[in-house]
Short mmCIF file of N, CA and C in Angstrom, two decimals:
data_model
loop_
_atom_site.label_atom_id
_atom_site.label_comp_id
_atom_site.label_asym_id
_atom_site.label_seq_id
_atom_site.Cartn_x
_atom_site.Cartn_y
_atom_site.Cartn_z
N UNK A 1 113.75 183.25 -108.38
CA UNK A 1 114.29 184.47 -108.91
C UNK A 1 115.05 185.27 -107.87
N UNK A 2 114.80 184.95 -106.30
CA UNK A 2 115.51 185.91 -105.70
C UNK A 2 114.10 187.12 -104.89
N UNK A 3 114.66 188.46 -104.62
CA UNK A 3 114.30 189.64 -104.20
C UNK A 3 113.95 189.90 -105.36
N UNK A 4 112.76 190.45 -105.73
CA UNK A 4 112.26 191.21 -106.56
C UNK A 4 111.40 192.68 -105.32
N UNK A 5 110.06 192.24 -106.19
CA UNK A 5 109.39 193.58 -104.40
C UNK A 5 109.09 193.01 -103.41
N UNK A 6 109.34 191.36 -103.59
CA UNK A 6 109.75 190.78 -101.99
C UNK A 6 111.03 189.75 -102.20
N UNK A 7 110.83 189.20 -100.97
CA UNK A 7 111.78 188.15 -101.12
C UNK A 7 111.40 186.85 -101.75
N UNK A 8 111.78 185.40 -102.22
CA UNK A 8 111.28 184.65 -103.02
C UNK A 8 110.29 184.92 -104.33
N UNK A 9 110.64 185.69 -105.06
CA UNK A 9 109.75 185.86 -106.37
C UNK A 9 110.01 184.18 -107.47
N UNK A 10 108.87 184.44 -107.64
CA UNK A 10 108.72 183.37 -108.65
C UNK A 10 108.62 183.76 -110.41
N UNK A 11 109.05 182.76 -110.75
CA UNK A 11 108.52 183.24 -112.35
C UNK A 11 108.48 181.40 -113.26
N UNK A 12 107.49 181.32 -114.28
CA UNK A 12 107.66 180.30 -114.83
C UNK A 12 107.32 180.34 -116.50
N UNK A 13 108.30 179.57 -116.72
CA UNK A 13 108.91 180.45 -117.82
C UNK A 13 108.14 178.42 -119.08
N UNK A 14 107.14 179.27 -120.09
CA UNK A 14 106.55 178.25 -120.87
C UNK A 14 107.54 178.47 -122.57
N UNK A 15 108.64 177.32 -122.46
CA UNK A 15 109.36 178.04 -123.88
C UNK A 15 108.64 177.71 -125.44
N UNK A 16 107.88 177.32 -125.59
CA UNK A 16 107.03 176.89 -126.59
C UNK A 16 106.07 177.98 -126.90
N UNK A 17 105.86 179.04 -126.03
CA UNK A 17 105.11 179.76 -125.96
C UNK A 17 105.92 181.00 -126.22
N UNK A 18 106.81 181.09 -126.11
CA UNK A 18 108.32 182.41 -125.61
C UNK A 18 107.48 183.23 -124.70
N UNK A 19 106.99 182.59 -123.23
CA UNK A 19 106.25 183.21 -122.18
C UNK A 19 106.52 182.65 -121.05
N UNK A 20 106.79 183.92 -120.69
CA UNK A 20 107.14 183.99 -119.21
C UNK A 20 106.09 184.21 -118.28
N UNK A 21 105.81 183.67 -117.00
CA UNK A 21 104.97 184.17 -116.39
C UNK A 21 105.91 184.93 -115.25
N UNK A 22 105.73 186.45 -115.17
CA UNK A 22 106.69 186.70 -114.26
C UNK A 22 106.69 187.25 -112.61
N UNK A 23 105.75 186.84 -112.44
CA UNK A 23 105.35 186.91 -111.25
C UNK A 23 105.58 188.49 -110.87
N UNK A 24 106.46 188.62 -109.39
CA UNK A 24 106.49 190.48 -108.88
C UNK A 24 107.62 190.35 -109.52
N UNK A 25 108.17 189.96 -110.46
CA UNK A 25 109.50 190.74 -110.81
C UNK A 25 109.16 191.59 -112.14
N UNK A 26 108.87 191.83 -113.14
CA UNK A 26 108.08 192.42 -114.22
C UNK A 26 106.86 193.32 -113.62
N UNK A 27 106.96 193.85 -113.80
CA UNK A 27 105.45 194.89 -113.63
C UNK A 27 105.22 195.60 -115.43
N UNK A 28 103.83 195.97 -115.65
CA UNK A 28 103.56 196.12 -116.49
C UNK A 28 102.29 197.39 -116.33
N UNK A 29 102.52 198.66 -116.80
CA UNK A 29 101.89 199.92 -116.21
C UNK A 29 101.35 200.23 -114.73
N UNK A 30 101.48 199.96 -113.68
CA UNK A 30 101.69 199.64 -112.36
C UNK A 30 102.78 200.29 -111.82
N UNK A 31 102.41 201.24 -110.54
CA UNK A 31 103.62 201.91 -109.84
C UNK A 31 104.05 200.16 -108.95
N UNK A 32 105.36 200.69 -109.09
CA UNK A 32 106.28 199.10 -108.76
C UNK A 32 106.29 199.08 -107.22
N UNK A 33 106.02 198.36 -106.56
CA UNK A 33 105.96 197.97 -104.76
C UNK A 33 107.37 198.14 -105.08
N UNK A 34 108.17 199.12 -103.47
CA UNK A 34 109.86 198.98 -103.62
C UNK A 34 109.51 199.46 -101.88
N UNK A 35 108.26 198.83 -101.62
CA UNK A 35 108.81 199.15 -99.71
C UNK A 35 109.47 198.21 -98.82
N UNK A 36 109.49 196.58 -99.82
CA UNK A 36 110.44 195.26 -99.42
C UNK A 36 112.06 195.76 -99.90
N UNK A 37 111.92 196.93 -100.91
CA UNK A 37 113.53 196.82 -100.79
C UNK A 37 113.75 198.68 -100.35
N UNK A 38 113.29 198.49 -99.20
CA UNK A 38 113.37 200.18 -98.58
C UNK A 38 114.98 200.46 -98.50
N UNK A 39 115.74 199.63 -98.39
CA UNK A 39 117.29 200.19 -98.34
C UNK A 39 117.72 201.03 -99.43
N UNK A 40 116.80 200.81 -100.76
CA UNK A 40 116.95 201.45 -102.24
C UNK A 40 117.83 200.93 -103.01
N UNK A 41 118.44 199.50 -102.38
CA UNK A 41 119.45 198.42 -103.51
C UNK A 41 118.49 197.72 -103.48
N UNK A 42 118.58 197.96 -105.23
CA UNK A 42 117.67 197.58 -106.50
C UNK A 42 118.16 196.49 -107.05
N UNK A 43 120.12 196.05 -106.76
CA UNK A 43 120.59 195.15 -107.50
C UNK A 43 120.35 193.89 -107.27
N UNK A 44 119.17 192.88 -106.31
CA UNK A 44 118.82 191.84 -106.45
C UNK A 44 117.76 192.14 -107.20
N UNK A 45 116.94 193.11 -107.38
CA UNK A 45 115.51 193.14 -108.14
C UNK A 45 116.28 192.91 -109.77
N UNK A 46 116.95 193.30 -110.05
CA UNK A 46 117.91 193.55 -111.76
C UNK A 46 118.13 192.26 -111.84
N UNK A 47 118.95 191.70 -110.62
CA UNK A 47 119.39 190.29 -111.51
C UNK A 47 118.31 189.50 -111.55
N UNK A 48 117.22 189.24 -110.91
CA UNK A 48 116.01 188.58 -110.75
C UNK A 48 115.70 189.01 -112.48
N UNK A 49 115.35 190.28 -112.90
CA UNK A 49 114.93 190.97 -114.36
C UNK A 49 115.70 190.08 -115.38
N UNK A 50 117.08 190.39 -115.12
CA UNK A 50 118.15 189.40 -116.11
C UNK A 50 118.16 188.34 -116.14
N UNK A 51 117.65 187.25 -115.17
CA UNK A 51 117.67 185.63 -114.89
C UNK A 51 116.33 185.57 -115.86
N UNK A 52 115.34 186.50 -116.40
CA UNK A 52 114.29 186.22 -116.59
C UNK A 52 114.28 186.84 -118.41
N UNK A 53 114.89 187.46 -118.18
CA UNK A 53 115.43 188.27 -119.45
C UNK A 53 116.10 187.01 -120.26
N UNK A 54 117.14 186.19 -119.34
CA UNK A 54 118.11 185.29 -120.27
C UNK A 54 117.07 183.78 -120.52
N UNK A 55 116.07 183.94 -120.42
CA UNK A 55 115.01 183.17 -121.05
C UNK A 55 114.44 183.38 -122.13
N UNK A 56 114.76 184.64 -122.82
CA UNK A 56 114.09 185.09 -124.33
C UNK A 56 113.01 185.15 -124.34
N UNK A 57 112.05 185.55 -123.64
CA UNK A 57 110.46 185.11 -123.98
C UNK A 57 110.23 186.38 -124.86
N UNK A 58 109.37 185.93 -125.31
CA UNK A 58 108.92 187.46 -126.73
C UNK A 58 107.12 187.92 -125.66
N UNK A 59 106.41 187.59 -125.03
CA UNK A 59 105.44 187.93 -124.07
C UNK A 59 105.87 187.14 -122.75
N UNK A 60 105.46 188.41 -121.91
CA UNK A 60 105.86 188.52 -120.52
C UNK A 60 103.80 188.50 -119.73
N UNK A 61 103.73 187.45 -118.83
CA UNK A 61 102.66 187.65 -117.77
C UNK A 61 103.08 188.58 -116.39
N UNK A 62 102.93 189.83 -116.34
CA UNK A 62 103.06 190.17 -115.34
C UNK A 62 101.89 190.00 -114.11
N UNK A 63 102.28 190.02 -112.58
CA UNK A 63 101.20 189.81 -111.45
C UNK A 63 100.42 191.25 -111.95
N UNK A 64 101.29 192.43 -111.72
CA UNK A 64 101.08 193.56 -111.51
C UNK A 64 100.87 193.94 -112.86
N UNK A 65 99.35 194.64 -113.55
CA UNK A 65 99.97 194.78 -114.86
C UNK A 65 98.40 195.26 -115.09
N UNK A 66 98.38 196.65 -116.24
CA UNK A 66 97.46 197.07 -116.45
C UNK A 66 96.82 196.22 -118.19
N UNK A 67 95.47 195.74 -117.24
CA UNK A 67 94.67 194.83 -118.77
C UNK A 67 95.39 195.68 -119.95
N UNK A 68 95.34 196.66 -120.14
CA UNK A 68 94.84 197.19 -121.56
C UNK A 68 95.91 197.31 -122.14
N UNK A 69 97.32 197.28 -121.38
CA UNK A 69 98.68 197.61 -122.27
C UNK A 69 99.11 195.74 -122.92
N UNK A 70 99.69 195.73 -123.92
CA UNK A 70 100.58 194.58 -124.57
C UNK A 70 101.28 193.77 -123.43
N UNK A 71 101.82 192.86 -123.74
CA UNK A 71 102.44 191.82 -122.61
C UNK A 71 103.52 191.46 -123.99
N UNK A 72 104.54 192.63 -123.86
CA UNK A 72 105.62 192.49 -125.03
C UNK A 72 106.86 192.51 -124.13
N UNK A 73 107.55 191.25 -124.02
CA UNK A 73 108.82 190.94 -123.33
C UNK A 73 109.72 192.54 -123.23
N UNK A 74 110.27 192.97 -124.34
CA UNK A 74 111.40 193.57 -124.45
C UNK A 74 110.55 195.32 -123.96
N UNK A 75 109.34 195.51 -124.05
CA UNK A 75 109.01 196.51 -123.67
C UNK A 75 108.81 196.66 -121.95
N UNK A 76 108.39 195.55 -121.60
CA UNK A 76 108.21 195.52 -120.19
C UNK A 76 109.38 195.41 -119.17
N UNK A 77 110.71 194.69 -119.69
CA UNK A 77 112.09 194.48 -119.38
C UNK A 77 112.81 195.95 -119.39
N UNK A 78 112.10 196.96 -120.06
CA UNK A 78 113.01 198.48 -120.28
C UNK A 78 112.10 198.88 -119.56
N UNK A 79 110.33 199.23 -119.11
CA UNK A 79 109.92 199.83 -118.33
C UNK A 79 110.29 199.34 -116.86
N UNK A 80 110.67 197.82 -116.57
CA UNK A 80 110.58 198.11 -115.04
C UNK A 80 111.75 198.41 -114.96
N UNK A 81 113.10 198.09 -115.34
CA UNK A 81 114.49 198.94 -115.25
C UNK A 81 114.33 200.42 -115.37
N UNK A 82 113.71 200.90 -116.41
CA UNK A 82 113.74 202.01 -115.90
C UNK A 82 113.16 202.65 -114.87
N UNK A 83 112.23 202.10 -114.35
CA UNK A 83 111.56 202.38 -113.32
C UNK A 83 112.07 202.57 -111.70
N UNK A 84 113.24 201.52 -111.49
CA UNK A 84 114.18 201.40 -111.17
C UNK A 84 115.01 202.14 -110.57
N UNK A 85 115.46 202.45 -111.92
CA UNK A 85 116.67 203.67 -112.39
C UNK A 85 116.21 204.73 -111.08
N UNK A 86 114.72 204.83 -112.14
CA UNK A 86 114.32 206.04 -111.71
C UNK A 86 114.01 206.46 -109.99
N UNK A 87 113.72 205.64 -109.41
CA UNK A 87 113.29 205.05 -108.33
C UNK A 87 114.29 204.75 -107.34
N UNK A 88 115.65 204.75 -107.85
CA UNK A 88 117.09 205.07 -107.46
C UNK A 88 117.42 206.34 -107.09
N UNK A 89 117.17 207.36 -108.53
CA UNK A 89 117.22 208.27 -108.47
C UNK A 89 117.05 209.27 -107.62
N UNK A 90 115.78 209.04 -107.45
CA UNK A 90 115.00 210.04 -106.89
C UNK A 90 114.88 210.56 -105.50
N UNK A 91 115.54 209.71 -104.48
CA UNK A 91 115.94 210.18 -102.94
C UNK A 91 117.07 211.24 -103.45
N UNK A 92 117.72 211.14 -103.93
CA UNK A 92 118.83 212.23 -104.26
C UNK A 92 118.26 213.64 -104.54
N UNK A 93 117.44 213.59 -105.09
CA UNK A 93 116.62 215.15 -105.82
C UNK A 93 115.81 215.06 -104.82
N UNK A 94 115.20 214.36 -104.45
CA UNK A 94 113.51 214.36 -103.93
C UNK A 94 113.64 213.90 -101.82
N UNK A 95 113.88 214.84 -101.02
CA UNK A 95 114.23 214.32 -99.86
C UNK A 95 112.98 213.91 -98.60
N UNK A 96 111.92 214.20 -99.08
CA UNK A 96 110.46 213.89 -98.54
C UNK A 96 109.73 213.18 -99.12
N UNK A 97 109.15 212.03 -98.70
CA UNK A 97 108.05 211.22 -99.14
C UNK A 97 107.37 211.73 -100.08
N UNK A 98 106.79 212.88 -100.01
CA UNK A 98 106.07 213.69 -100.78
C UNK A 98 106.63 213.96 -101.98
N UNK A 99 107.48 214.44 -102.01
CA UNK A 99 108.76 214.85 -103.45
C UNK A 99 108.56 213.81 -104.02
N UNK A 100 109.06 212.36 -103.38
CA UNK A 100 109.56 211.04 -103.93
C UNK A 100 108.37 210.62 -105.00
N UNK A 101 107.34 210.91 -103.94
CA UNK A 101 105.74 210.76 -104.55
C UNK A 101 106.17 211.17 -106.35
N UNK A 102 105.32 212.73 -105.55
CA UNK A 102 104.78 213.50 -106.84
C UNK A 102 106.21 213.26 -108.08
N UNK A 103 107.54 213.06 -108.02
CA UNK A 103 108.55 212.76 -109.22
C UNK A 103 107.66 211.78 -109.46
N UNK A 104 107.62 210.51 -109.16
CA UNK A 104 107.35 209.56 -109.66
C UNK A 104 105.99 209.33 -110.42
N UNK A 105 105.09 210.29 -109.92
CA UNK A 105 103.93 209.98 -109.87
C UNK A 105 103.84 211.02 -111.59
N UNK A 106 104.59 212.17 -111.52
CA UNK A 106 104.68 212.72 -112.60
C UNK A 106 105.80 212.08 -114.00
N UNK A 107 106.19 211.14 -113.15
CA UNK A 107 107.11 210.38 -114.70
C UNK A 107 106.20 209.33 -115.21
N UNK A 108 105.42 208.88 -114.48
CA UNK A 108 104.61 207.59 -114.49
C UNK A 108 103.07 208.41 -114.61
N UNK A 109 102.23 208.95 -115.00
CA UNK A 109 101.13 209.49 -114.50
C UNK A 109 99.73 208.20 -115.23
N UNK A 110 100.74 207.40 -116.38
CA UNK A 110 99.19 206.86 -116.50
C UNK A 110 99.65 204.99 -115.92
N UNK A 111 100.34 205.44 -114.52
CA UNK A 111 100.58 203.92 -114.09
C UNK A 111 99.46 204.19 -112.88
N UNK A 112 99.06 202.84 -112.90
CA UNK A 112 98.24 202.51 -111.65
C UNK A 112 98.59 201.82 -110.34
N UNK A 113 97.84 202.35 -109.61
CA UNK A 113 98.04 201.91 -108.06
C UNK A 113 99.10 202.92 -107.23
N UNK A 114 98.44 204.48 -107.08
CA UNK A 114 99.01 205.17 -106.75
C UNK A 114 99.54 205.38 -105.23
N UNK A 115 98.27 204.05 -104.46
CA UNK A 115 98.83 203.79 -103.12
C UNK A 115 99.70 203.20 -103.03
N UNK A 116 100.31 202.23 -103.73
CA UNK A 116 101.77 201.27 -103.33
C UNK A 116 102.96 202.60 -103.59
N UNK A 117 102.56 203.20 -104.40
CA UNK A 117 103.59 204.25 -104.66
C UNK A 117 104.01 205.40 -103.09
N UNK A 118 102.88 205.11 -102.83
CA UNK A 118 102.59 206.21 -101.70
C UNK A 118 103.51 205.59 -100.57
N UNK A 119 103.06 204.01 -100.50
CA UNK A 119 103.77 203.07 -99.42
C UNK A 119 105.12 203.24 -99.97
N UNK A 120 105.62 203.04 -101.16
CA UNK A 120 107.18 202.69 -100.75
C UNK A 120 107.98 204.19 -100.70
N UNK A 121 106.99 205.02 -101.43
CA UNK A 121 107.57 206.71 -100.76
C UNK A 121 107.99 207.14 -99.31
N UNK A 122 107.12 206.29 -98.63
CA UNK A 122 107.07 206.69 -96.95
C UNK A 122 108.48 205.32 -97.15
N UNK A 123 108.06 203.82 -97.21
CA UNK A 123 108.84 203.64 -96.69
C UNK A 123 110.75 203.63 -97.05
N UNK A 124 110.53 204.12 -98.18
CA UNK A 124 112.32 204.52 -98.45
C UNK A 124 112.62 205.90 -97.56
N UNK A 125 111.49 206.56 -97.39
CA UNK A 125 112.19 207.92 -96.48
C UNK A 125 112.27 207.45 -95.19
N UNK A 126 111.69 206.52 -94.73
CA UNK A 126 111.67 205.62 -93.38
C UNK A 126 113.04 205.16 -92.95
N UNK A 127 113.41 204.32 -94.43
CA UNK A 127 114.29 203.59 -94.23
C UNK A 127 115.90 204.82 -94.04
N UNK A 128 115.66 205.74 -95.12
CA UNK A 128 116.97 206.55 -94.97
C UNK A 128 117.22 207.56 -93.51
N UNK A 129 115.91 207.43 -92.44
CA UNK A 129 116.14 208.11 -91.40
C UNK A 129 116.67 206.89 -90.29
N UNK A 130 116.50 205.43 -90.91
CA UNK A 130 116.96 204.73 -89.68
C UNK A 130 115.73 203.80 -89.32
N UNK A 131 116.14 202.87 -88.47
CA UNK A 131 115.13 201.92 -87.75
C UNK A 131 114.96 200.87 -88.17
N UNK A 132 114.30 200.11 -87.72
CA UNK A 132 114.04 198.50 -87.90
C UNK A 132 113.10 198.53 -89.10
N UNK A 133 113.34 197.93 -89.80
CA UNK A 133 113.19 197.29 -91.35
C UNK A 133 111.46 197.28 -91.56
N UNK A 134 111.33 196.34 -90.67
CA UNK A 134 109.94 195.54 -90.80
C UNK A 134 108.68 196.59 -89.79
N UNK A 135 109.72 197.74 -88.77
CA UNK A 135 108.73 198.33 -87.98
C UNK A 135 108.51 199.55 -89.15
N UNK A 136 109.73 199.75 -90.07
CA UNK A 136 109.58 201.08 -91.24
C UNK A 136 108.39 200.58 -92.06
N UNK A 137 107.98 198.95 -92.87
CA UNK A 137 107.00 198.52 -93.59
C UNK A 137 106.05 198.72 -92.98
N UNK A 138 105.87 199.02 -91.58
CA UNK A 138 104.50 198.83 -91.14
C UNK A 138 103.98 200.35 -90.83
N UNK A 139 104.74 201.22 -90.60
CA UNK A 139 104.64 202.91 -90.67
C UNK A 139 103.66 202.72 -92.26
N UNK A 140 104.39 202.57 -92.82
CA UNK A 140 104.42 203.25 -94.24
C UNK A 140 103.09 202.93 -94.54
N UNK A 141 102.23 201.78 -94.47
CA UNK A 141 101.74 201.25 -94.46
C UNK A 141 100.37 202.46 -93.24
N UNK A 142 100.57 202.59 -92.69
CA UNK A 142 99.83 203.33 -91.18
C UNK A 142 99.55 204.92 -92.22
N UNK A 143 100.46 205.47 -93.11
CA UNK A 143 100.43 206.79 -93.50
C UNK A 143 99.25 207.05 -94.49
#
């Protein structure tokens, strides 16, 4: 699949089933890991979504994914894009880790895993002040 919230994502796709298993590229009620793409280009994570999208599956296996919600292809394909979007967005309005946080944390409030959220908050504000890539993942990570 490419870069999804890391590099090499996998997905395997059962067509008899219209199921996808989609490894980190789909998330499913889960704040989305985005501290592998701290630069804030999202556009390998999308086409990874669309390579997986142009498989039709009608249920999606996400890694990341809360038991209790549905595993409905076309619903999970609009939450992590939008998520995205949003997640794009939000250095623009939001210029502190903290900001980046609490937006997100208030658009999303019944997603889980509020520490990865926390990590890729630090590390996109990491990344927009500068420095080595992999020494910004490991800050963020330290906060």
């Amino acid at each position: 699949m490419g870069h999804a919230d890391s590099d090499d994502s996998a997905a395997v796709h059962v067509p008899d089933l219209d199921l996808v298993v989609a490894g980190d590229v789909i998330y499913n009620g889960v704040h989305v890991y985005l501290a592998e793409s701290a630069d804030g280009d999202f556009g390998p994570w999308r086409e990874a979504i669309d390579t997986v999208a142009a498989l039709t599956p009608r249920h999606i296996v996400a890694s990341h994914r809360n038991k209790n919600l549905d595993d409905d292809a076309a619903r999970l394909f609009a939450e992590t894009r939008r998520y995205l979007d949003d997640a794009e967005a939000a250095p623009a309005a939001h210029d502190t880790p903290e900001a980046f946080f609490q937006a997100l944390l208030d658009r999303y409030p019944d997603h889980a895993g509020p520490t990865i959220l926390w990590v890729s908050s630090r590390a996109l504000n990491l990344a927009r002040e500068g420095g080595v890539p992999v020494q910004n993942l490991v800050a963020a990570w330290r906060q």
